[in-house]
Short mmCIF file of C-alpha atoms and ligand atoms in Angstrom, two decimals:
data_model
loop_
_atom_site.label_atom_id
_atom_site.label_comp_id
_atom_site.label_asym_id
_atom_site.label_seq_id
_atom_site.Cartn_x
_atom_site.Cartn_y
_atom_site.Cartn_z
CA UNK V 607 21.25 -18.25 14.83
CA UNK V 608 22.32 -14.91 16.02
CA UNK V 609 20.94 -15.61 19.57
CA UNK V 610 23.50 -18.28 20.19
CA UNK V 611 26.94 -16.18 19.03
CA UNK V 612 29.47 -15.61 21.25
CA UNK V 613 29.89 -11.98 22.78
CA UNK V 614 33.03 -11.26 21.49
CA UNK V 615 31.29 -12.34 17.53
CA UNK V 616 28.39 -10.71 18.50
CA UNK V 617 30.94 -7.29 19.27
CA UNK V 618 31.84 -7.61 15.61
CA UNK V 619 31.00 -4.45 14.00
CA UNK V 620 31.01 -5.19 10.77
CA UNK V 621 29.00 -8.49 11.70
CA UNK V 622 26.28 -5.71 13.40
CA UNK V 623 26.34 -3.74 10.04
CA UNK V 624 26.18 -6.63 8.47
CA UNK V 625 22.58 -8.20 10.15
CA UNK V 626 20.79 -5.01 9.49
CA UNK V 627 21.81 -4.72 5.92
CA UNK V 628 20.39 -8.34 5.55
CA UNK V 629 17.48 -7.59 7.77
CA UNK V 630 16.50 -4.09 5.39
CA UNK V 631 17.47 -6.14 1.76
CA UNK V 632 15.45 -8.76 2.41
CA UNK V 633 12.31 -6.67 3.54
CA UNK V 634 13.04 -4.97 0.39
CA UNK V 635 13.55 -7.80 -1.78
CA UNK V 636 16.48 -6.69 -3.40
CA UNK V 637 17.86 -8.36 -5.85
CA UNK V 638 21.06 -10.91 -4.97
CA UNK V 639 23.65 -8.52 -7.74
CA UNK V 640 22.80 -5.60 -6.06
CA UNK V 641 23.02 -6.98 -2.28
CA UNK V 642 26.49 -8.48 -2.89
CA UNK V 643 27.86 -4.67 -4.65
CA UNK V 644 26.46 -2.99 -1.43
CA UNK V 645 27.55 -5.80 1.22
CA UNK V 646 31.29 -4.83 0.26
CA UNK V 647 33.02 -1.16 0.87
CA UNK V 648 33.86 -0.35 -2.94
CA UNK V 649 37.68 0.75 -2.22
CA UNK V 650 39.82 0.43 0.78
CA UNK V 651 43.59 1.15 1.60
CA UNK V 652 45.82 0.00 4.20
CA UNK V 653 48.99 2.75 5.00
CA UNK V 654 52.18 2.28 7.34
CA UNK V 655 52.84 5.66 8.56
CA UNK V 656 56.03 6.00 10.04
CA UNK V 657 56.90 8.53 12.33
CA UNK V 658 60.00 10.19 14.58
CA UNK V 659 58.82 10.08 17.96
CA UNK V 660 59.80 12.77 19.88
CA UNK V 661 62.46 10.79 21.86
CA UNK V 662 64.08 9.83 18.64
CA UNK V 663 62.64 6.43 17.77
CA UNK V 664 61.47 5.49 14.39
CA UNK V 665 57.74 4.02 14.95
CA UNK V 666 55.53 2.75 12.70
CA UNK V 667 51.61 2.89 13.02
CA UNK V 668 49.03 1.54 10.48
CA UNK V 669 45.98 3.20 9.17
CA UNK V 670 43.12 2.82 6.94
CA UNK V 671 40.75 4.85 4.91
CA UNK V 672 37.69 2.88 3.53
CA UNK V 673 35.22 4.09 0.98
CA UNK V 674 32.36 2.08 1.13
CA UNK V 675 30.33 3.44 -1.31
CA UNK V 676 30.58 6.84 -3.75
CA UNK V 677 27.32 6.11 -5.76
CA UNK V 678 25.35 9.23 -4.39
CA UNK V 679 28.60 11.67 -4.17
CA UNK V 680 32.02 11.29 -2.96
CA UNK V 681 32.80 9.85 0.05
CA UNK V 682 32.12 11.01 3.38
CA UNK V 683 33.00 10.20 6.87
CA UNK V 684 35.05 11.04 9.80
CA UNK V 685 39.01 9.62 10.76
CA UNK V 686 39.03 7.95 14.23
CA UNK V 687 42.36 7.65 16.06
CA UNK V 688 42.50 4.91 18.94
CA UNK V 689 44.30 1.65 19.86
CA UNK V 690 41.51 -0.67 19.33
CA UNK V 691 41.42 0.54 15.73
CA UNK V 692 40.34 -2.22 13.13
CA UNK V 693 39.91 -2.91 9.60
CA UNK V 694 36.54 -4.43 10.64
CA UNK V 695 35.75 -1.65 12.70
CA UNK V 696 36.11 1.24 9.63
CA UNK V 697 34.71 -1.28 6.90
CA UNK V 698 31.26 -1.14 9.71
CA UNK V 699 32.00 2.66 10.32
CA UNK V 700 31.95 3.15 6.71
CA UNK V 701 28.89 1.60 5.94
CA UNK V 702 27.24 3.16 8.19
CA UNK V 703 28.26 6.48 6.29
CA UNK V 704 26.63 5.55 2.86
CA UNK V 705 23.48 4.94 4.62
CA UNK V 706 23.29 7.78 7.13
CA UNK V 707 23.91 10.22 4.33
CA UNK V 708 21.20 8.66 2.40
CA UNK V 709 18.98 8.70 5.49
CA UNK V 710 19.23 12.28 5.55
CA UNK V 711 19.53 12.46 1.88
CA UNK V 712 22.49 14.55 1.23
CA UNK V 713 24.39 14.12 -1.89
CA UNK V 714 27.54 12.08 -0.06
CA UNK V 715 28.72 8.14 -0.39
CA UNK V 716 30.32 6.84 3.20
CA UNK V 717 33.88 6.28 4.21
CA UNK V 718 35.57 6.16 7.26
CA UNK V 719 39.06 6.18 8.45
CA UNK V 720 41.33 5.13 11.05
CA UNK V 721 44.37 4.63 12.70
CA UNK V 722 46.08 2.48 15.43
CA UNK V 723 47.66 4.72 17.71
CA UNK V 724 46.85 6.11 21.55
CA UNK V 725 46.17 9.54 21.07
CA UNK V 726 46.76 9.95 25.13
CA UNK V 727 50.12 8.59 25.32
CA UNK V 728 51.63 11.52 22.24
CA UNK V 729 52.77 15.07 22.00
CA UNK V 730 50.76 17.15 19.80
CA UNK V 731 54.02 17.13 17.71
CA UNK V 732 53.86 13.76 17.25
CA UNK V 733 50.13 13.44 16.07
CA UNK V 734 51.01 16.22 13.78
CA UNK V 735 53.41 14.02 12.10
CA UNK V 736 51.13 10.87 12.25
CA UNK V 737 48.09 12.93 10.90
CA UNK V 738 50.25 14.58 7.77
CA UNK V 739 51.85 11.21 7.02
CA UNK V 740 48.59 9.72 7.46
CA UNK V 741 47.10 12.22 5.18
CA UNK V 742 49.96 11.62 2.38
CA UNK V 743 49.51 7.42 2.15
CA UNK V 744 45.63 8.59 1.59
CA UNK V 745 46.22 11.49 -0.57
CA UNK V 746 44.97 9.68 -3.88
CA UNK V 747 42.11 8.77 -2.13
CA UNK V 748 40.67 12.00 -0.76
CA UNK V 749 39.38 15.37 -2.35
CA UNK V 750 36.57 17.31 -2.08
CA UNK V 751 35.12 15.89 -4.99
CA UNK V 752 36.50 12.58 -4.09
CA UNK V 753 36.08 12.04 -0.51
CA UNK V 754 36.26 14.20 2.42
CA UNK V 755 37.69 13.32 6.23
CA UNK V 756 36.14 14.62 9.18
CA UNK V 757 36.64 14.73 12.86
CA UNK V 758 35.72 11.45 14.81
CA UNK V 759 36.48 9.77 18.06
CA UNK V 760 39.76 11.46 19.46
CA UNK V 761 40.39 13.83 16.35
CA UNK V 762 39.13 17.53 16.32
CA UNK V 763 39.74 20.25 14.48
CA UNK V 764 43.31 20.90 14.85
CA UNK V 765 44.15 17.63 13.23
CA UNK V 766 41.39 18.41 10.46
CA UNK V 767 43.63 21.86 9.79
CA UNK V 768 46.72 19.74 9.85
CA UNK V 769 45.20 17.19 7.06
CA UNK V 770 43.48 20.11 5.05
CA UNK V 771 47.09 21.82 4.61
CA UNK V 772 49.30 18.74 3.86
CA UNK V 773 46.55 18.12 0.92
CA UNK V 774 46.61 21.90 0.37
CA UNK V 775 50.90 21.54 -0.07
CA UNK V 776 50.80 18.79 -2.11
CA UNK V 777 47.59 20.20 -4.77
CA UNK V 778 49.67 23.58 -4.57
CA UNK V 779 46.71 25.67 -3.49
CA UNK V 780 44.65 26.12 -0.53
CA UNK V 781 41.69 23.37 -0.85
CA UNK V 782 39.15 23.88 2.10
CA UNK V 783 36.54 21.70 1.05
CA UNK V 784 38.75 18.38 1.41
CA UNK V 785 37.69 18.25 4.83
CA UNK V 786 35.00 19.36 7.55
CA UNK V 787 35.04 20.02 11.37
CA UNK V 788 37.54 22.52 10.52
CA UNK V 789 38.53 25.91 12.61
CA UNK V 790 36.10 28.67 11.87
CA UNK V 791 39.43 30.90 10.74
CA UNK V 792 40.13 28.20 7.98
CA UNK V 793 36.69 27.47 6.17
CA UNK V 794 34.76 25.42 9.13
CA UNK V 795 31.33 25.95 9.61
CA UNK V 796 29.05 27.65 12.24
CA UNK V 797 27.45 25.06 14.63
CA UNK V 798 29.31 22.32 13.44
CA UNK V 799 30.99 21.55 16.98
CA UNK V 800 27.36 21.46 18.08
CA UNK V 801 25.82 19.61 15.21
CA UNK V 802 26.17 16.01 16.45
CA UNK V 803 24.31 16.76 19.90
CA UNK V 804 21.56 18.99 18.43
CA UNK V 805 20.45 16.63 16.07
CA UNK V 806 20.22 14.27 18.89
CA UNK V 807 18.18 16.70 20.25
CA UNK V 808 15.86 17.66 17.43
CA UNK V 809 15.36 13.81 17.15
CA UNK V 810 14.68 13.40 20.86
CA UNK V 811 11.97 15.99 20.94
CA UNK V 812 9.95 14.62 17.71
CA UNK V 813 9.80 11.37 19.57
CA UNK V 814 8.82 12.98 22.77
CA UNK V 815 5.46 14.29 20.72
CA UNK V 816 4.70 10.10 20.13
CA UNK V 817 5.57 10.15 23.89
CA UNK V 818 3.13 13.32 24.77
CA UNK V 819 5.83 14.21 26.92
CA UNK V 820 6.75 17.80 27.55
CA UNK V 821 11.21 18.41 27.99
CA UNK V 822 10.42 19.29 31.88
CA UNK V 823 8.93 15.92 32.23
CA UNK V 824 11.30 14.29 30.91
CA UNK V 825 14.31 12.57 32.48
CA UNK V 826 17.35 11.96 30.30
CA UNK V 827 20.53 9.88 30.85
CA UNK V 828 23.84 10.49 28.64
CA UNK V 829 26.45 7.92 28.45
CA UNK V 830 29.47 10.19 27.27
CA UNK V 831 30.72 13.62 28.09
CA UNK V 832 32.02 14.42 25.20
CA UNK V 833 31.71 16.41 21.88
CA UNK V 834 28.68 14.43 21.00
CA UNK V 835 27.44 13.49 24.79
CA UNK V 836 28.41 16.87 25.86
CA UNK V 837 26.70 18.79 23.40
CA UNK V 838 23.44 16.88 23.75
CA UNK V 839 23.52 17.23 27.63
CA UNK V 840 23.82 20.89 27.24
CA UNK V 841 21.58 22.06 24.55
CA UNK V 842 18.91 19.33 26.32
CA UNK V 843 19.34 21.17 29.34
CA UNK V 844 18.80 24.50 27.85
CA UNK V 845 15.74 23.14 26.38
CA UNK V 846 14.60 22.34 29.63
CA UNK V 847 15.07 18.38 29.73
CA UNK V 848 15.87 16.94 33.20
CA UNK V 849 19.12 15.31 32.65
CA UNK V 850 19.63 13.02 35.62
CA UNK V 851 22.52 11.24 34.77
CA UNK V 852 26.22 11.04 32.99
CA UNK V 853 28.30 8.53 32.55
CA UNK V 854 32.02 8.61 31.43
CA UNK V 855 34.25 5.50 30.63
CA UNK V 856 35.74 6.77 35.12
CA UNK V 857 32.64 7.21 36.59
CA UNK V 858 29.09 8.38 36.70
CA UNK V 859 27.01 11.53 38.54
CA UNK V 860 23.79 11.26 39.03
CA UNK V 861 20.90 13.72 40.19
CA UNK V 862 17.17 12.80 40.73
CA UNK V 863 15.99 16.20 39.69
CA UNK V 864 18.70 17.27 37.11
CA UNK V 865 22.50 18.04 36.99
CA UNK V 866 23.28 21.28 36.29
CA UNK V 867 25.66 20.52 33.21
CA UNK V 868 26.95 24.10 32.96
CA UNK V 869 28.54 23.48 36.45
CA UNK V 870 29.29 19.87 36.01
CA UNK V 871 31.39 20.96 32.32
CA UNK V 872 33.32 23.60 34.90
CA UNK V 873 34.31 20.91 37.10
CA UNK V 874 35.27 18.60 34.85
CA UNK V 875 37.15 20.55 33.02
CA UNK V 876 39.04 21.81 36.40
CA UNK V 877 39.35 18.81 38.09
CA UNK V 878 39.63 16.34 34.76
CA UNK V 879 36.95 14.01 35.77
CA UNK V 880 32.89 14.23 36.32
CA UNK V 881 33.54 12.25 39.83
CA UNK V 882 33.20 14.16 42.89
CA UNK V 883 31.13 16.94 41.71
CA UNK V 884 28.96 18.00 44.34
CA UNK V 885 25.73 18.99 42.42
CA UNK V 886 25.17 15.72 42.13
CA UNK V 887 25.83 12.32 43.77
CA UNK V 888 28.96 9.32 42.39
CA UNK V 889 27.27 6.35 41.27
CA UNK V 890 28.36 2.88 39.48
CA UNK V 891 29.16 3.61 35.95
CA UNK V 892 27.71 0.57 35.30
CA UNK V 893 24.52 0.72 37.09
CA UNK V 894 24.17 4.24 35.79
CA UNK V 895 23.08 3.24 32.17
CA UNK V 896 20.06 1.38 33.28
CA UNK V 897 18.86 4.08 35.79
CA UNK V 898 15.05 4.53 35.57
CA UNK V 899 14.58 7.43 33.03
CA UNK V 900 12.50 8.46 29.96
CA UNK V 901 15.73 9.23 27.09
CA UNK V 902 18.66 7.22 27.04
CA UNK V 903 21.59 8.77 25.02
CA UNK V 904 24.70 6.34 24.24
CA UNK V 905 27.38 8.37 23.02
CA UNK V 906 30.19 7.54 23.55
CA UNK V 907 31.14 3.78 22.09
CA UNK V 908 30.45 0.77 19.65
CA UNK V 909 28.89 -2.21 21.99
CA UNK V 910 27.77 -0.48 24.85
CA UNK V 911 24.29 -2.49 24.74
CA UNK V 912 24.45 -5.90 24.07
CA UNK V 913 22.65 -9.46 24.42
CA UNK V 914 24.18 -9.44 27.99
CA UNK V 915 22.57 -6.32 29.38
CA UNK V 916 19.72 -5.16 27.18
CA UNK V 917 17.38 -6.34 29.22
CA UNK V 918 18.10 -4.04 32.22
CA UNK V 919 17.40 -1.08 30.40
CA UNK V 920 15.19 1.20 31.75
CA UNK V 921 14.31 3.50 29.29
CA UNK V 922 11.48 4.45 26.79
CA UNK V 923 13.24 5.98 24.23
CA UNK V 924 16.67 4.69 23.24
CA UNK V 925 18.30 7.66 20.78
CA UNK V 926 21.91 6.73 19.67
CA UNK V 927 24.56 9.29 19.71
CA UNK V 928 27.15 7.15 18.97
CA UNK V 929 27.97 4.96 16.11
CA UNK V 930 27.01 1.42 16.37
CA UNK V 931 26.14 1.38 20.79
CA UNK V 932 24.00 -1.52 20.04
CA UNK V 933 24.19 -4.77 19.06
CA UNK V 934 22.15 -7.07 16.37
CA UNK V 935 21.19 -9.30 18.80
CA UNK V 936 20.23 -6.93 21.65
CA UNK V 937 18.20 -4.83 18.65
CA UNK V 938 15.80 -8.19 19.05
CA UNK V 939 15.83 -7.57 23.07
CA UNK V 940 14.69 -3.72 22.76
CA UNK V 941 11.86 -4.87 20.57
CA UNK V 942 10.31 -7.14 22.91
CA UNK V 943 10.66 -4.33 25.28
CA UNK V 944 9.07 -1.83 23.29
CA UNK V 945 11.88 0.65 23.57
CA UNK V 946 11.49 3.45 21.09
CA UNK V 947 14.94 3.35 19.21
CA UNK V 948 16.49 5.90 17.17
CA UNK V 949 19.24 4.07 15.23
CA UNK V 950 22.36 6.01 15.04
CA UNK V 951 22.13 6.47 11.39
CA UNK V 952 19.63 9.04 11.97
CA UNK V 953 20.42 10.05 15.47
CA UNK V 954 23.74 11.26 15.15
CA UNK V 955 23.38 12.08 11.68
CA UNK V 956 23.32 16.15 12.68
CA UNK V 957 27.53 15.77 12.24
CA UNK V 958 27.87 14.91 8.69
CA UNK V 959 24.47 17.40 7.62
CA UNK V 960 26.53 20.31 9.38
CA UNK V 961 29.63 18.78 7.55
CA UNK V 962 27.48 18.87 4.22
CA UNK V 963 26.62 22.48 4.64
CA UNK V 964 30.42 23.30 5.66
CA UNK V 965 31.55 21.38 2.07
CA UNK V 966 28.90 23.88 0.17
CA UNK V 967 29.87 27.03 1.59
CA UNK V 968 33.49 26.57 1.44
CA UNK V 969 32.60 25.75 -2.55
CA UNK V 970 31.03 28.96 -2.15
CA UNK V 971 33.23 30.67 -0.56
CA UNK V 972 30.12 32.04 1.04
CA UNK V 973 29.30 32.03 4.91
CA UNK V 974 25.96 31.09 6.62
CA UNK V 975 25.15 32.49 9.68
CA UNK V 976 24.41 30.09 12.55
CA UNK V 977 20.68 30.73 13.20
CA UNK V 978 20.38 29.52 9.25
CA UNK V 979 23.21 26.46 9.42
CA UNK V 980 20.71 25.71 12.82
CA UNK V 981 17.61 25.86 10.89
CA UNK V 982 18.40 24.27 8.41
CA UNK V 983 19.60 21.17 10.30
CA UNK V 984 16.54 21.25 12.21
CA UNK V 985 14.67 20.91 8.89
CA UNK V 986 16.40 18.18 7.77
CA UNK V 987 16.83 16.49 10.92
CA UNK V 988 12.52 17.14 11.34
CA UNK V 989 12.16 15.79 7.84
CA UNK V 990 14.49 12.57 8.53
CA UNK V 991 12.71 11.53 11.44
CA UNK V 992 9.31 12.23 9.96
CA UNK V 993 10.32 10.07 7.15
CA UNK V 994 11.85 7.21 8.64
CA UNK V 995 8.96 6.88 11.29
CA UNK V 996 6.35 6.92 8.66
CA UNK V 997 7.94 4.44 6.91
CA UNK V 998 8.37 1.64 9.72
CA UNK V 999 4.23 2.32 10.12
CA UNK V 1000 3.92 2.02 6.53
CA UNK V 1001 5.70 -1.14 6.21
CA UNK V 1002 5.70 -2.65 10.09
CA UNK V 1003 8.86 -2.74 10.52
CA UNK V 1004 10.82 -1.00 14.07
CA UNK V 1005 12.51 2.35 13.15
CA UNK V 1006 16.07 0.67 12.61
CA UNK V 1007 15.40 -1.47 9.66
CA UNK V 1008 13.12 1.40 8.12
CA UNK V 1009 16.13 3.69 8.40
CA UNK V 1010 17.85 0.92 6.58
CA UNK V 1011 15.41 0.31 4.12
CA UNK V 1012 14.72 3.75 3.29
CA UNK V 1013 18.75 4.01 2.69
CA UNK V 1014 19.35 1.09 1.03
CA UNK V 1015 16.63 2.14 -1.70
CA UNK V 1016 18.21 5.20 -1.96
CA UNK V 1017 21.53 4.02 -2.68
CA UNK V 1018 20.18 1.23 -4.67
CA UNK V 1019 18.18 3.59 -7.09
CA UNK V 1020 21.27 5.70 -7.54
CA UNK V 1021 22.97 2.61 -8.30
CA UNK V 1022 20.44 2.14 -10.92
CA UNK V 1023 20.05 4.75 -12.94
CA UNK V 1024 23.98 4.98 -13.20
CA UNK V 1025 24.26 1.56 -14.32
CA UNK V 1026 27.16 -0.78 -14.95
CA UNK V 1027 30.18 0.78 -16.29
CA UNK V 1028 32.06 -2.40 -17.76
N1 LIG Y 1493 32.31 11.30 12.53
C1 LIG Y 1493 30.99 11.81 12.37
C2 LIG Y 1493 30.02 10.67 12.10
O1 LIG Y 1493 30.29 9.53 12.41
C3 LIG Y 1493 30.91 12.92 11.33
C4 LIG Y 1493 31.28 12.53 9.94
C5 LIG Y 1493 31.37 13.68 8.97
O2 LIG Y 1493 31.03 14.79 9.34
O3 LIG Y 1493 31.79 13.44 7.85
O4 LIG Y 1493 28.94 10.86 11.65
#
């Protein structure tokens, strides 16, 4: 059935996170009740936000903030700010949440926000009023016992500090906990810029053991430059990986025996772009993801592998930066290829651990150092991986639906022993 969808359906997110949940229920044989409570985000909100642009003109721009599940703790998950913003898209994102938090087993449900808007096209003045009138139309929703924002695609955080005080103005006291990703100077967290891209590389390196590959043999390809891609192509590089390739949504660089990213960061920060940088050589963006290599890293977008190109990867190990990069149907593709994936919900998962650990000690008011907040990511992240591996042996299933499964019983036991409040 799936096979025959058109791409545009097949782009659906929520249709992607919808597949897998059905895939991992079904292996699990959960009961119909409980499927149907976890197939639907438990609370979500719709806000106009109306703001003064700077020229004057009234504007209005809508957002969301979707809790998908709080079973396991309050909600957790980052607020994304582009023009291709959906319902759809942060009912998926959200999802996604509940079960990467249960992947890694830290004491959060999933959420997700959003909001339509191009971040490119508006002064920082005007994103601060978005983001604080934003943050008021959610305010009953959020909390650090409630659920708790973080940065995602095109938010940082500046806008975290701008969300954390309108919630601290209206609760009359400062509240750090009620987000994470924030500035070091206002409760953030050692290592949590990082966290993303060194999870992707703890999770890289425990699959390189299955591999018997050593990081100098092993050639690595990053689609996005970013905080996620960024991170991962540096720390990989310091850990010795060969990273022959980078590809950004303008172009892609490309060097048989390794960019040097410290350089290539310079000149893209300098020059705005990674084109033209002449450690390395310009190729097609597009021909760029299927270069001949050992890692692939997507990082960047939703959809980036799908039915219509899965096939010309050229990859052995598939680990997924970003949120959602592949498709349902091209999961079917990879597996007849014998790709080793690392779905996303365990891959990127290093974010919202680091975001965990920023929560605690701002409860604390207590400060790790960064060797610790590093150690003990690595430890979970170790631990995930171990677990969700062993499991798809265990059961024969590929490491995307064990992720899945493993979640889903999670969150279903938690369900469980709550039981029904009616
Ligand atoms: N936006 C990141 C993610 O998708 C981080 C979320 C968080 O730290 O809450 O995992």
């Amino acid at each position: 059935m799936l096979a025959t969808l058109p791409l545009e359906q097949e782009k659906n997110p929520w249709l992607a996170a919808e597949v897998r949940f059905n895939r991992a229920a079904e292996k699990l044989k959960m009961d119909d009740g409980m499927r149907k409570v976890l197939s639907m985000p438990a609370r979500e909100i719709t806000v106009s936000i109306p703001v003064m642009l700077d020229d004057g003109r009234l504007e209005v721009f809508i957002g969301y903030r979707v809790q998908h599940s709080i079973a396991r703790g309050p909600g957790k998950g980052g607020i994304r700010y582009a023009p291709d913003v959906s319902l759809d898209e942060v009912r998926a994102l959200a999802s996604w949440m509940t079960w990467k938090c249960a992947v890694v087993n830290i004491p959060f449900g999933g959420a997700k926000g959003g909001v339509i808007c191009n971040p490119n096209l508006m002064s920082d003045n005007e994103l601060e009023r978005l983001t604080r009138r934003y943050t008021a139309g959610i305010i009953e929703m959020i909390g650090p016992e409630r659920d708790i924002p973080a940065p995602d695609m095109n938010t940082n955080e500046r806008v975290m500090a701008w969300i954390m005080d309108t919630y601290a103005m209206h609760v009359g006291h400062a509240t750090t906990a009620v987000v994470t990703g924030k500035p070091m100077e206002l409760g953030g967290s050692r290592g949590r810029k990082e966290a993303t891209g060194r999870g992707c590389m703890i999770v890289t390196l425990e699959a390189l053991k299955k591999f018997g590959l050593r990081p100098e043999d092993t050639r690595v390809v990053i689609q996005g430059f970013g905080n996620v891609g960024g991170m991962a192509a540096r720390l990989m590089a310091r850990a010795g990986f060969r990273i022959i390739g980078i590809v950004e949504y303008n172009g892609a660089v490309y060097n048989r025996n390794g960019l040097d990213i410290e350089a290539l960061m310079l000149h893209r920060q300098e020059t705005g772009s990674i084109v033209g940088f002449d450690g390395g050589e310009d190729i097609d963006r597009h021909e760029a993801m299927f270069l001949d290599c050992d890692v692939l890293v997507p990082a960047a977008t939703e959809n980036v592998i799908t039915s219509e190109n899965a096939a010309n990867l050229r990859c052995r190990i598939l680990c997924e930066g970003a949120n959602g990069p592949t498709t349902a149907i091209a999961d079917e593709i990879l597996a007849d290829k014998k790709i080793f994936v690392i779905p996303d919900i365990l891959a990127n998962a290093g974010g919202v651990t680091v975001s965990y650990f920023e929560w605690v000690q701002d409860r604390q008011g207590f400060f790790w150092n960064e060797d610790l907040v590093n150690s003990r990511l690595e430890e979970i992240m170790v631990g995930s991986f171990g677990a969700v591996t062993a499991y798809g042996e265990k059961h024969r299933v590929d490491n995307r639906t064990a992720a899945y499964m493993l979640a889903l019983d999670r969150v279903g036991c938690a369900m469980r022993l709550r039981g029904l409040y009616a």
